[in-house]
N, CA, C and O atoms as CSV, one atom per row, in Angstrom:
chain,resi,resn,atom,element,x,y,z
A,1,MET,N,N,0.855,-1.182,0.000
A,1,MET,CA,C,0.000,0.000,0.000
A,1,MET,C,C,0.898,1.242,0.000
A,1,MET,O,O,1.841,1.322,0.787
A,2,THR,N,N,0.615,2.195,-0.864
A,2,THR,CA,C,1.435,3.394,-0.963
A,2,THR,C,C,1.002,4.436,0.053
A,2,THR,O,O,-0.104,4.369,0.588
A,3,THR,N,N,1.868,5.390,0.315
A,3,THR,CA,C,1.545,6.460,1.249
A,3,THR,C,C,0.354,7.272,0.770
A,3,THR,O,O,-0.480,7.675,1.581
A,4,ALA,N,N,0.254,7.520,-0.524
A,4,ALA,CA,C,-0.874,8.278,-1.074
A,4,ALA,C,C,-2.186,7.553,-0.799
A,4,ALA,O,O,-3.183,8.187,-0.455
A,5,THR,N,N,-2.193,6.228,-0.948
A,5,THR,CA,C,-3.403,5.459,-0.688
A,5,THR,C,C,-3.759,5.517,0.798
A,5,THR,O,O,-4.928,5.665,1.153
A,6,GLN,N,N,-2.764,5.401,1.651
A,6,GLN,CA,C,-3.006,5.442,3.086
A,6,GLN,C,C,-3.616,6.769,3.519
A,6,GLN,O,O,-4.509,6.783,4.367
A,7,SER,N,N,-3.160,7.880,2.960
A,7,SER,CA,C,-3.638,9.182,3.396
A,7,SER,C,C,-5.077,9.453,2.964
A,7,SER,O,O,-5.760,10.268,3.584
A,8,THR,N,N,-5.553,8.776,1.901
A,8,THR,CA,C,-6.919,9.015,1.450
A,8,THR,C,C,-7.933,8.119,2.165
A,8,THR,O,O,-9.135,8.370,2.085
A,9,GLU,N,N,-7.469,7.083,2.857
A,9,GLU,CA,C,-8.372,6.209,3.587
A,9,GLU,C,C,-8.736,6.830,4.927
A,9,GLU,O,O,-7.911,7.474,5.576
A,10,THR,N,N,-9.975,6.625,5.327
A,10,THR,CA,C,-10.434,7.133,6.612
A,10,THR,C,C,-10.146,6.088,7.678
A,10,THR,O,O,-10.344,4.892,7.464
A,11,ALA,N,N,-9.680,6.551,8.819
A,11,ALA,CA,C,-9.391,5.645,9.926
A,11,ALA,C,C,-10.683,4.977,10.399
A,11,ALA,O,O,-11.760,5.569,10.334
A,12,ARG,N,N,-10.560,3.761,10.866
A,12,ARG,CA,C,-11.691,3.030,11.419
A,12,ARG,C,C,-11.405,2.836,12.901
A,12,ARG,O,O,-10.331,2.363,13.271
A,13,THR,N,N,-12.353,3.196,13.742
A,13,THR,CA,C,-12.191,3.130,15.182
A,13,THR,C,C,-13.263,2.217,15.767
A,13,THR,O,O,-14.414,2.241,15.331
A,14,THR,N,N,-12.880,1.415,16.754
A,14,THR,CA,C,-13.828,0.548,17.443
A,14,THR,C,C,-13.889,0.954,18.908
A,14,THR,O,O,-12.874,0.981,19.603
A,15,VAL,N,N,-15.099,1.272,19.364
A,15,VAL,CA,C,-15.308,1.687,20.754
A,15,VAL,C,C,-16.313,0.744,21.416
A,15,VAL,O,O,-17.027,0.000,20.743
A,16,THR,N,N,-16.353,0.790,22.744
A,16,THR,CA,C,-17.378,0.076,23.490
A,16,THR,C,C,-18.490,1.059,23.789
A,16,THR,O,O,-18.254,2.103,24.397
A,17,VAL,N,N,-19.703,0.731,23.365
A,17,VAL,CA,C,-20.862,1.596,23.599
A,17,VAL,C,C,-21.624,1.060,24.798
A,17,VAL,O,O,-21.930,-0.130,24.876
A,18,LYS,N,N,-21.926,1.955,25.735
A,18,LYS,CA,C,-22.738,1.603,26.896
A,18,LYS,C,C,-23.998,2.447,26.857
A,18,LYS,O,O,-23.925,3.670,26.735
A,19,CYS,N,N,-25.156,1.802,26.959
A,19,CYS,CA,C,-26.434,2.494,26.860
A,19,CYS,C,C,-27.208,2.361,28.164
A,19,CYS,O,O,-27.229,1.295,28.778
A,20,THR,N,N,-27.843,3.451,28.581
A,20,THR,CA,C,-28.667,3.401,29.787
A,20,THR,C,C,-30.057,3.955,29.497
A,20,THR,O,O,-30.270,4.666,28.516
A,21,GLY,N,N,-30.991,3.613,30.371
A,21,GLY,CA,C,-32.332,4.165,30.325
A,21,GLY,C,C,-33.031,3.969,29.003
A,21,GLY,O,O,-33.057,2.868,28.453
A,22,HIS,N,N,-33.599,5.053,28.495
A,22,HIS,CA,C,-34.365,5.012,27.247
A,22,HIS,C,C,-33.504,4.592,26.053
A,22,HIS,O,O,-33.996,3.937,25.134
A,23,VAL,N,N,-32.234,4.963,26.064
A,23,VAL,CA,C,-31.350,4.578,24.961
A,23,VAL,C,C,-31.189,3.058,24.947
A,23,VAL,O,O,-31.245,2.430,23.889
A,24,ARG,N,N,-30.992,2.479,26.117
A,24,ARG,CA,C,-30.855,1.020,26.200
A,24,ARG,C,C,-32.122,0.330,25.671
A,24,ARG,O,O,-32.038,-0.660,24.944
A,25,THR,N,N,-33.273,0.854,26.037
A,25,THR,CA,C,-34.534,0.280,25.559
A,25,THR,C,C,-34.618,0.359,24.034
A,25,THR,O,O,-34.991,-0.619,23.386
A,26,ALA,N,N,-34.276,1.510,23.457
A,26,ALA,CA,C,-34.367,1.700,22.007
A,26,ALA,C,C,-33.345,0.863,21.248
A,26,ALA,O,O,-33.653,0.313,20.190
A,27,VAL,N,N,-32.126,0.765,21.785
A,27,VAL,CA,C,-31.053,0.032,21.109
A,27,VAL,C,C,-31.199,-1.472,21.333
A,27,VAL,O,O,-30.890,-2.270,20.448
A,28,GLY,N,N,-31.671,-1.852,22.516
A,28,GLY,CA,C,-31.896,-3.265,22.814
A,28,GLY,C,C,-30.754,-3.974,23.500
A,28,GLY,O,O,-30.873,-5.154,23.830
A,29,GLU,N,N,-29.646,-3.285,23.724
A,29,GLU,CA,C,-28.497,-3.891,24.392
A,29,GLU,C,C,-27.866,-2.867,25.334
A,29,GLU,O,O,-27.845,-1.674,25.031
A,30,PRO,N,N,-27.352,-3.330,26.476
A,30,PRO,CA,C,-26.711,-2.384,27.394
A,30,PRO,C,C,-25.260,-2.053,27.027
A,30,PRO,O,O,-24.765,-0.981,27.374
A,31,GLU,N,N,-24.572,-2.973,26.323
A,31,GLU,CA,C,-23.156,-2.760,26.013
A,31,GLU,C,C,-22.747,-3.609,24.813
A,31,GLU,O,O,-23.121,-4.776,24.706
A,32,PHE,N,N,-21.962,-2.996,23.899
A,32,PHE,CA,C,-21.483,-3.733,22.731
A,32,PHE,C,C,-20.371,-2.943,22.059
A,32,PHE,O,O,-20.215,-1.746,22.298
A,33,SER,N,N,-19.597,-3.622,21.214
A,33,SER,CA,C,-18.554,-2.972,20.425
A,33,SER,C,C,-19.179,-2.370,19.183
A,33,SER,O,O,-20.129,-2.916,18.621
A,34,TYR,N,N,-18.630,-1.227,18.757
A,34,TYR,CA,C,-19.158,-0.553,17.577
A,34,TYR,C,C,-17.985,0.046,16.796
A,34,TYR,O,O,-17.189,0.806,17.348
A,35,ALA,N,N,-17.884,-0.299,15.518
A,35,ALA,CA,C,-16.824,0.226,14.653
A,35,ALA,C,C,-17.413,1.254,13.702
A,35,ALA,O,O,-18.522,1.083,13.196
A,36,PHE,N,N,-16.667,2.318,13.464
A,36,PHE,CA,C,-17.126,3.389,12.581
A,36,PHE,C,C,-15.931,4.001,11.867
A,36,PHE,O,O,-14.790,3.852,12.304
A,37,GLU,N,N,-16.202,4.686,10.772
A,37,GLU,CA,C,-15.145,5.394,10.052
A,37,GLU,C,C,-14.957,6.753,10.688
A,37,GLU,O,O,-15.911,7.515,10.847
A,38,GLY,N,N,-13.727,7.054,11.048
A,38,GLY,CA,C,-13.403,8.325,11.676
A,38,GLY,C,C,-12.776,8.107,13.035
A,38,GLY,O,O,-12.515,6.977,13.447
A,39,ASP,N,N,-12.537,9.220,13.728
A,39,ASP,CA,C,-11.912,9.104,15.045
A,39,ASP,C,C,-12.364,10.201,16.016
A,39,ASP,O,O,-11.664,10.503,16.983
A,40,THR,N,N,-13.533,10.795,15.758
A,40,THR,CA,C,-14.051,11.797,16.692
A,40,THR,C,C,-15.427,11.379,17.201
A,40,THR,O,O,-16.098,10.542,16.598
A,41,LEU,N,N,-15.827,11.963,18.301
A,41,LEU,CA,C,-17.146,11.677,18.870
A,41,LEU,C,C,-18.247,12.051,17.887
A,41,LEU,O,O,-19.230,11.322,17.757
A,42,GLY,N,N,-18.098,13.164,17.200
A,42,GLY,CA,C,-19.095,13.586,16.213
A,42,GLY,C,C,-19.247,12.581,15.089
A,42,GLY,O,O,-20.364,12.292,14.662
A,43,GLU,N,N,-18.122,12.040,14.599
A,43,GLU,CA,C,-18.187,11.032,13.534
A,43,GLU,C,C,-18.834,9.749,14.057
A,43,GLU,O,O,-19.618,9.107,13.358
A,44,PHE,N,N,-18.495,9.386,15.299
A,44,PHE,CA,C,-19.143,8.218,15.906
A,44,PHE,C,C,-20.652,8.422,15.985
A,44,PHE,O,O,-21.423,7.554,15.576
A,45,LEU,N,N,-21.073,9.578,16.514
A,45,LEU,CA,C,-22.507,9.827,16.679
A,45,LEU,C,C,-23.233,9.827,15.343
A,45,LEU,O,O,-24.309,9.240,15.230
A,46,ASP,N,N,-22.665,10.473,14.327
A,46,ASP,CA,C,-23.300,10.484,12.999
A,46,ASP,C,C,-23.508,9.061,12.489
A,46,ASP,O,O,-24.588,8.723,12.003
A,47,ASP,N,N,-22.483,8.235,12.599
A,47,ASP,CA,C,-22.558,6.863,12.130
A,47,ASP,C,C,-23.545,6.053,12.981
A,47,ASP,O,O,-24.361,5.303,12.445
A,48,PHE,N,N,-23.467,6.209,14.301
A,48,PHE,CA,C,-24.331,5.461,15.213
A,48,PHE,C,C,-25.800,5.794,14.980
A,48,PHE,O,O,-26.654,4.908,14.986
A,49,PHE,N,N,-26.088,7.078,14.774
A,49,PHE,CA,C,-27.476,7.501,14.571
A,49,PHE,C,C,-28.054,6.986,13.245
A,49,PHE,O,O,-29.272,6.886,13.102
A,50,GLU,N,N,-27.193,6.661,12.282
A,50,GLU,CA,C,-27.676,6.041,11.047
A,50,GLU,C,C,-28.140,4.606,11.308
A,50,GLU,O,O,-29.044,4.109,10.637
A,51,SER,N,N,-27.518,3.947,12.285
A,51,SER,CA,C,-27.867,2.561,12.612
A,51,SER,C,C,-28.964,2.464,13.666
A,51,SER,O,O,-29.780,1.542,13.643
A,52,TYR,N,N,-28.976,3.424,14.591
A,52,TYR,CA,C,-29.925,3.396,15.704
A,52,TYR,C,C,-30.639,4.742,15.789
A,52,TYR,O,O,-29.993,5.789,15.820
A,53,ASP,N,N,-31.944,4.716,15.826
A,53,ASP,CA,C,-32.762,5.926,15.811
A,53,ASP,C,C,-32.898,6.518,17.220
A,53,ASP,O,O,-33.979,6.493,17.809
A,54,VAL,N,N,-31.792,7.050,17.751
A,54,VAL,CA,C,-31.813,7.618,19.108
A,54,VAL,C,C,-31.305,9.059,19.154
A,54,VAL,O,O,-31.169,9.634,20.234
A,55,GLU,N,N,-31.025,9.640,17.998
A,55,GLU,CA,C,-30.494,11.005,17.971
A,55,GLU,C,C,-31.441,11.994,18.650
A,55,GLU,O,O,-31.010,12.851,19.421
A,56,GLU,N,N,-32.722,11.867,18.357
A,56,GLU,CA,C,-33.694,12.820,18.881
A,56,GLU,C,C,-33.777,12.799,20.409
A,56,GLU,O,O,-34.083,13.822,21.020
A,57,MET,N,N,-33.510,11.652,21.031
A,57,MET,CA,C,-33.571,11.599,22.491
A,57,MET,C,C,-32.272,12.065,23.148
A,57,MET,O,O,-32.246,12.309,24.355
A,58,LEU,N,N,-31.194,12.193,22.370
A,58,LEU,CA,C,-29.911,12.580,22.953
A,58,LEU,C,C,-29.449,13.988,22.595
A,58,LEU,O,O,-28.981,14.717,23.470
A,59,VAL,N,N,-29.567,14.386,21.335
A,59,VAL,CA,C,-28.975,15.643,20.881
A,59,VAL,C,C,-30.022,16.743,20.794
A,59,VAL,O,O,-31.092,16.560,20.213
A,60,ALA,N,N,-29.697,17.881,21.379
A,60,ALA,CA,C,-30.578,19.051,21.352
A,60,ALA,C,C,-30.263,19.878,20.112
A,60,ALA,O,O,-29.099,20.165,19.835
A,61,GLU,N,N,-31.275,20.254,19.382
A,61,GLU,CA,C,-31.092,21.109,18.207
A,61,GLU,C,C,-31.007,22.582,18.595
A,61,GLU,O,O,-30.356,23.371,17.909
A,62,THR,N,N,-31.662,22.952,19.691
A,62,THR,CA,C,-31.693,24.356,20.113
A,62,THR,C,C,-31.282,24.466,21.581
A,62,THR,O,O,-31.254,23.479,22.315
A,63,GLU,N,N,-30.970,25.674,21.975
A,63,GLU,CA,C,-30.623,25.951,23.370
A,63,GLU,C,C,-31.782,25.604,24.297
A,63,GLU,O,O,-31.572,25.108,25.403
A,64,GLU,N,N,-32.993,25.864,23.848
A,64,GLU,CA,C,-34.184,25.569,24.651
A,64,GLU,C,C,-34.309,24.077,24.951
A,64,GLU,O,O,-34.705,23.704,26.056
A,65,GLU,N,N,-33.978,23.219,23.987
A,65,GLU,CA,C,-34.039,21.774,24.195
A,65,GLU,C,C,-32.932,21.284,25.123
A,65,GLU,O,O,-33.046,20.206,25.707
A,66,ALA,N,N,-31.862,22.067,25.262
A,66,ALA,CA,C,-30.727,21.665,26.096
A,66,ALA,C,C,-30.835,22.180,27.523
A,66,ALA,O,O,-30.013,21.825,28.369
A,67,SER,N,N,-31.826,23.003,27.802
A,67,SER,CA,C,-31.942,23.633,29.117
A,67,SER,C,C,-33.286,23.317,29.749
A,67,SER,O,O,-34.258,22.979,29.074
A,68,THR,N,N,-33.305,23.438,31.048
A,68,THR,CA,C,-34.557,23.277,31.775
A,68,THR,C,C,-34.592,24.299,32.896
A,68,THR,O,O,-33.552,24.738,33.389
A,69,ASP,N,N,-35.781,24.666,33.287
A,69,ASP,CA,C,-35.904,25.563,34.434
A,69,ASP,C,C,-35.648,24.750,35.683
A,69,ASP,O,O,-36.259,23.700,35.880
A,70,GLY,N,N,-34.761,25.218,36.515
A,70,GLY,CA,C,-34.464,24.520,37.765
A,70,GLY,C,C,-35.452,24.883,38.848
A,70,GLY,O,O,-36.311,25.747,38.674
A,71,TRP,N,N,-35.311,24.211,39.958
A,71,TRP,CA,C,-36.194,24.484,41.089
A,71,TRP,C,C,-35.674,25.627,41.945
A,71,TRP,O,O,-36.392,26.138,42.804
A,72,ALA,N,N,-34.439,26.027,41.719
A,72,ALA,CA,C,-33.848,27.118,42.488
A,72,ALA,C,C,-33.168,28.082,41.526
A,72,ALA,O,O,-32.657,27.671,40.484
A,73,ASP,N,N,-33.163,29.346,41.873
A,73,ASP,CA,C,-32.486,30.338,41.053
A,73,ASP,C,C,-30.977,30.161,41.197
A,73,ASP,O,O,-30.482,29.991,42.311
A,74,PRO,N,N,-30.238,30.198,40.087
A,74,PRO,CA,C,-28.774,30.072,40.191
A,74,PRO,C,C,-28.189,31.344,40.792
A,74,PRO,O,O,-28.783,32.416,40.675
A,75,PRO,N,N,-27.032,31.233,41.432
A,75,PRO,CA,C,-26.376,32.428,41.963
A,75,PRO,C,C,-25.969,33.359,40.824
A,75,PRO,O,O,-25.816,32.927,39.682
A,76,GLU,N,N,-25.796,34.636,41.148
A,76,GLU,CA,C,-25.405,35.602,40.111
A,76,GLU,C,C,-24.068,35.247,39.494
A,76,GLU,O,O,-23.893,35.375,38.282
A,77,GLU,N,N,-23.115,34.801,40.311
A,77,GLU,CA,C,-21.809,34.385,39.804
A,77,GLU,C,C,-21.618,32.914,40.127
A,77,GLU,O,O,-21.607,32.506,41.288
A,78,LEU,N,N,-21.466,32.124,39.060
A,78,LEU,CA,C,-21.270,30.694,39.244
A,78,LEU,C,C,-19.815,30.401,39.586
A,78,LEU,O,O,-18.917,31.027,39.024
A,79,PRO,N,N,-19.566,29.467,40.492
A,79,PRO,CA,C,-18.181,29.138,40.839
A,79,PRO,C,C,-17.512,28.344,39.728
A,79,PRO,O,O,-18.183,27.610,39.002
A,80,GLY,N,N,-16.213,28.480,39.588
A,80,GLY,CA,C,-15.476,27.695,38.605
A,80,GLY,C,C,-15.706,28.167,37.185
A,80,GLY,O,O,-16.175,29.280,36.950
A,81,THR,N,N,-15.369,27.309,36.249
A,81,THR,CA,C,-15.497,27.603,34.825
A,81,THR,C,C,-16.712,26.878,34.277
A,81,THR,O,O,-16.842,25.664,34.438
A,82,TRP,N,N,-17.594,27.614,33.636
A,82,TRP,CA,C,-18.809,27.031,33.065
A,82,TRP,C,C,-18.799,27.242,31.573
A,82,TRP,O,O,-18.841,28.377,31.100
A,83,GLU,N,N,-18.742,26.153,30.826
A,83,GLU,CA,C,-18.760,26.232,29.375
A,83,GLU,C,C,-19.795,25.251,28.851
A,83,GLU,O,O,-20.025,24.195,29.442
A,84,LYS,N,N,-20.409,25.608,27.746
A,84,LYS,CA,C,-21.354,24.717,27.087
A,84,LYS,C,C,-20.851,24.454,25.685
A,84,LYS,O,O,-20.114,25.253,25.108
A,85,ASN,N,N,-21.260,23.327,25.153
A,85,ASN,CA,C,-20.958,23.053,23.750
A,85,ASN,C,C,-21.771,24.008,22.886
A,85,ASN,O,O,-22.796,24.524,23.331
A,86,PRO,N,N,-21.323,24.248,21.655
A,86,PRO,CA,C,-22.089,25.129,20.773
A,86,PRO,C,C,-23.471,24.544,20.472
A,86,PRO,O,O,-23.677,23.333,20.551
A,87,GLU,N,N,-24.400,25.415,20.130
A,87,GLU,CA,C,-25.748,24.964,19.788
A,87,GLU,C,C,-25.661,23.931,18.665
A,87,GLU,O,O,-24.894,24.096,17.717
A,88,GLY,N,N,-26.451,22.871,18.781
A,88,GLY,CA,C,-26.407,21.771,17.828
A,88,GLY,C,C,-25.465,20.661,18.260
A,88,GLY,O,O,-25.519,19.558,17.717
A,89,GLU,N,N,-24.592,20.944,19.243
A,89,GLU,CA,C,-23.667,19.949,19.789
A,89,GLU,C,C,-23.920,19.750,21.279
A,89,GLU,O,O,-23.027,19.323,22.010
A,90,GLN,N,N,-25.118,20.054,21.723
A,90,GLN,CA,C,-25.479,19.879,23.124
A,90,GLN,C,C,-26.418,18.699,23.265
A,90,GLN,O,O,-27.104,18.314,22.319
A,91,THR,N,N,-26.437,18.134,24.455
A,91,THR,CA,C,-27.390,17.062,24.708
A,91,THR,C,C,-28.680,17.657,25.245
A,91,THR,O,O,-28.707,18.771,25.768
A,92,ARG,N,N,-29.748,16.880,25.101
A,92,ARG,CA,C,-31.047,17.301,25.626
A,92,ARG,C,C,-31.000,17.344,27.146
A,92,ARG,O,O,-30.094,16.799,27.776
A,93,THR,N,N,-31.993,18.002,27.713
A,93,THR,CA,C,-32.125,18.041,29.158
A,93,THR,C,C,-32.113,16.622,29.695
A,93,THR,O,O,-32.844,15.767,29.196
A,94,TYR,N,N,-31.313,16.364,30.681
A,94,TYR,CA,C,-31.150,15.080,31.374
A,94,TYR,C,C,-30.374,14.036,30.582
A,94,TYR,O,O,-29.969,13.031,31.166
A,95,ALA,N,N,-30.149,14.217,29.304
A,95,ALA,CA,C,-29.377,13.262,28.508
A,95,ALA,C,C,-27.897,13.649,28.572
A,95,ALA,O,O,-27.561,14.819,28.752
A,96,ARG,N,N,-27.026,12.660,28.423
A,96,ARG,CA,C,-25.595,12.923,28.418
A,96,ARG,C,C,-24.891,11.947,27.490
A,96,ARG,O,O,-25.356,10.828,27.274
A,97,VAL,N,N,-23.758,12.389,26.942
A,97,VAL,CA,C,-22.846,11.538,26.202
A,97,VAL,C,C,-21.512,11.649,26.925
A,97,VAL,O,O,-21.003,12.748,27.145
A,98,ALA,N,N,-20.950,10.504,27.292
A,98,ALA,CA,C,-19.685,10.506,28.031
A,98,ALA,C,C,-18.657,9.653,27.293
A,98,ALA,O,O,-18.994,8.658,26.650
A,99,VAL,N,N,-17.394,10.066,27.401
A,99,VAL,CA,C,-16.279,9.316,26.835
A,99,VAL,C,C,-15.361,8.958,27.994
A,99,VAL,O,O,-14.828,9.831,28.680
A,100,ASN,N,N,-15.189,7.672,28.196
A,100,ASN,CA,C,-14.345,7.174,29.289
A,100,ASN,C,C,-14.719,7.803,30.632
A,100,ASN,O,O,-13.849,8.137,31.437
A,101,GLY,N,N,-16.013,7.957,30.858
A,101,GLY,CA,C,-16.506,8.438,32.142
A,101,GLY,C,C,-16.579,9.948,32.294
A,101,GLY,O,O,-16.960,10.434,33.359
A,102,LYS,N,N,-16.228,10.703,31.261
A,102,LYS,CA,C,-16.287,12.166,31.330
A,102,LYS,C,C,-17.314,12.684,30.331
A,102,LYS,O,O,-17.330,12.273,29.170
A,103,PHE,N,N,-18.170,13.589,30.794
A,103,PHE,CA,C,-19.159,14.177,29.894
A,103,PHE,C,C,-18.460,14.932,28.773
A,103,PHE,O,O,-17.437,15.578,28.999
A,104,ASN,N,N,-19.010,14.851,27.562
A,104,ASN,CA,C,-18.343,15.444,26.396
A,104,ASN,C,C,-18.133,16.942,26.521
A,104,ASN,O,O,-17.188,17.475,25.938
A,105,GLU,N,N,-18.996,17.647,27.274
A,105,GLU,CA,C,-18.799,19.091,27.410
A,105,GLU,C,C,-17.578,19.434,28.271
A,105,GLU,O,O,-17.120,20.577,28.263
A,106,HIS,N,N,-17.049,18.457,29.010
A,106,HIS,CA,C,-15.822,18.663,29.780
A,106,HIS,C,C,-14.590,18.249,28.979
A,106,HIS,O,O,-13.462,18.380,29.454
A,107,LEU,N,N,-14.807,17.757,27.779
A,107,LEU,CA,C,-13.723,17.385,26.876
A,107,LEU,C,C,-13.725,18.385,25.716
A,107,LEU,O,O,-13.766,19.593,25.948
A,108,ASP,N,N,-13.682,17.906,24.493
A,108,ASP,CA,C,-13.713,18.788,23.320
A,108,ASP,C,C,-15.036,18.683,22.576
A,108,ASP,O,O,-15.079,18.817,21.353
A,109,GLY,N,N,-16.128,18.440,23.326
A,109,GLY,CA,C,-17.436,18.331,22.694
A,109,GLY,C,C,-17.454,17.228,21.666
A,109,GLY,O,O,-16.891,16.156,21.890
A,110,PHE,N,N,-18.099,17.482,20.534
A,110,PHE,CA,C,-18.186,16.471,19.482
A,110,PHE,C,C,-16.872,16.327,18.725
A,110,PHE,O,O,-16.728,15.420,17.905
A,111,ASP,N,N,-15.905,17.215,18.992
A,111,ASP,CA,C,-14.571,17.102,18.390
A,111,ASP,C,C,-13.643,16.216,19.215
A,111,ASP,O,O,-12.485,16.031,18.842
A,112,THR,N,N,-14.123,15.666,20.326
A,112,THR,CA,C,-13.310,14.788,21.168
A,112,THR,C,C,-12.798,13.620,20.336
A,112,THR,O,O,-13.570,12.934,19.666
A,113,GLU,N,N,-11.484,13.402,20.386
A,113,GLU,CA,C,-10.888,12.301,19.631
A,113,GLU,C,C,-11.109,10.993,20.369
A,113,GLU,O,O,-10.992,10.922,21.592
A,114,LEU,N,N,-11.433,9.956,19.599
A,114,LEU,CA,C,-11.650,8.622,20.149
A,114,LEU,C,C,-10.564,7.679,19.665
A,114,LEU,O,O,-10.110,7.768,18.524
A,115,ASP,N,N,-10.153,6.776,20.543
A,115,ASP,CA,C,-9.187,5.745,20.212
A,115,ASP,C,C,-9.855,4.383,20.320
A,115,ASP,O,O,-10.875,4.237,20.995
A,116,ASP,N,N,-9.280,3.387,19.656
A,116,ASP,CA,C,-9.783,2.028,19.805
A,116,ASP,C,C,-9.845,1.669,21.283
A,116,ASP,O,O,-8.901,1.915,22.034
A,117,GLY,N,N,-10.974,1.081,21.694
A,117,GLY,CA,C,-11.127,0.646,23.074
A,117,GLY,C,C,-11.746,1.674,24.003
A,117,GLY,O,O,-12.074,1.345,25.143
A,118,ASP,N,N,-11.917,2.915,23.548
A,118,ASP,CA,C,-12.569,3.920,24.395
A,118,ASP,C,C,-14.005,3.490,24.678
A,118,ASP,O,O,-14.597,2.721,23.919
A,119,ARG,N,N,-14.554,3.994,25.774
A,119,ARG,CA,C,-15.934,3.718,26.148
A,119,ARG,C,C,-16.775,4.964,25.893
A,119,ARG,O,O,-16.441,6.054,26.358
A,120,VAL,N,N,-17.859,4.798,25.156
A,120,VAL,CA,C,-18.791,5.897,24.894
A,120,VAL,C,C,-20.118,5.516,25.543
A,120,VAL,O,O,-20.731,4.511,25.183
A,121,ALA,N,N,-20.552,6.327,26.501
A,121,ALA,CA,C,-21.820,6.072,27.191
A,121,ALA,C,C,-22.887,7.013,26.648
A,121,ALA,O,O,-22.683,8.224,26.561
A,122,LEU,N,N,-24.016,6.440,26.288
A,122,LEU,CA,C,-25.173,7.197,25.804
A,122,LEU,C,C,-26.230,7.095,26.901
A,122,LEU,O,O,-26.819,6.036,27.118
A,123,ILE,N,N,-26.456,8.203,27.580
A,123,ILE,CA,C,-27.219,8.200,28.822
A,123,ILE,C,C,-28.491,9.020,28.677
A,123,ILE,O,O,-28.438,10.215,28.382
A,124,TYR,N,N,-29.613,8.387,28.881
A,124,TYR,CA,C,-30.886,9.098,28.972
A,124,TYR,C,C,-31.722,8.324,29.983
A,124,TYR,O,O,-32.414,7.367,29.636
A,125,PRO,N,N,-31.645,8.755,31.244
A,125,PRO,CA,C,-32.257,7.964,32.320
A,125,PRO,C,C,-33.787,8.012,32.290
A,125,PRO,O,O,-34.400,8.934,31.752
A,126,PHE,N,N,-34.364,6.987,32.889
A,126,PHE,CA,C,-35.785,6.997,33.138
A,126,PHE,C,C,-36.011,7.985,34.282
A,126,PHE,O,O,-35.350,7.888,35.316
A,127,ILE,N,N,-36.914,8.915,34.116
A,127,ILE,CA,C,-37.182,9.894,35.161
A,127,ILE,C,C,-38.657,9.786,35.537
A,127,ILE,O,O,-39.547,9.892,34.693
A,128,PHE,N,N,-38.881,9.574,36.813
A,128,PHE,CA,C,-40.245,9.454,37.312
A,128,PHE,C,C,-40.512,10.616,38.265
A,128,PHE,O,O,-39.627,11.026,39.016
A,129,CYS,N,N,-41.669,11.116,38.233
A,129,CYS,CA,C,-42.054,12.194,39.131
A,129,CYS,C,C,-43.294,11.765,39.904
A,129,CYS,O,O,-44.161,11.066,39.380
A,130,CYS,N,N,-43.360,12.192,41.141
A,130,CYS,CA,C,-44.525,11.804,41.928
A,130,CYS,C,C,-45.619,12.843,41.867
A,130,CYS,O,O,-46.673,12.667,42.478
């Protein structure tokens, strides 16, 4: 294989997918290996959503879908550093995507690089209210 051929091929990455709550119900399995072309979380999600119809329960299209009114007013100045992913790269209220145990917004969002063997958790818990 020549160097020119190698550079035009897209890397293939295999990760362990862990699903909880509603995602687990929709996908049908709690954990499995998944291979995709590319090496970022965004490429994984695009490929995964083509195979499993769970994008709508995980990814927020607007800021409104990514936020919820809390039960308490937040302080005027929040402690620490608070950053959100750009609109369109946020998860829905209560949903989360984690890589190796860290929420994607604490990494590089959908640009987070993935390596073979990484764990990607797709989290959308069952929420009950009394």
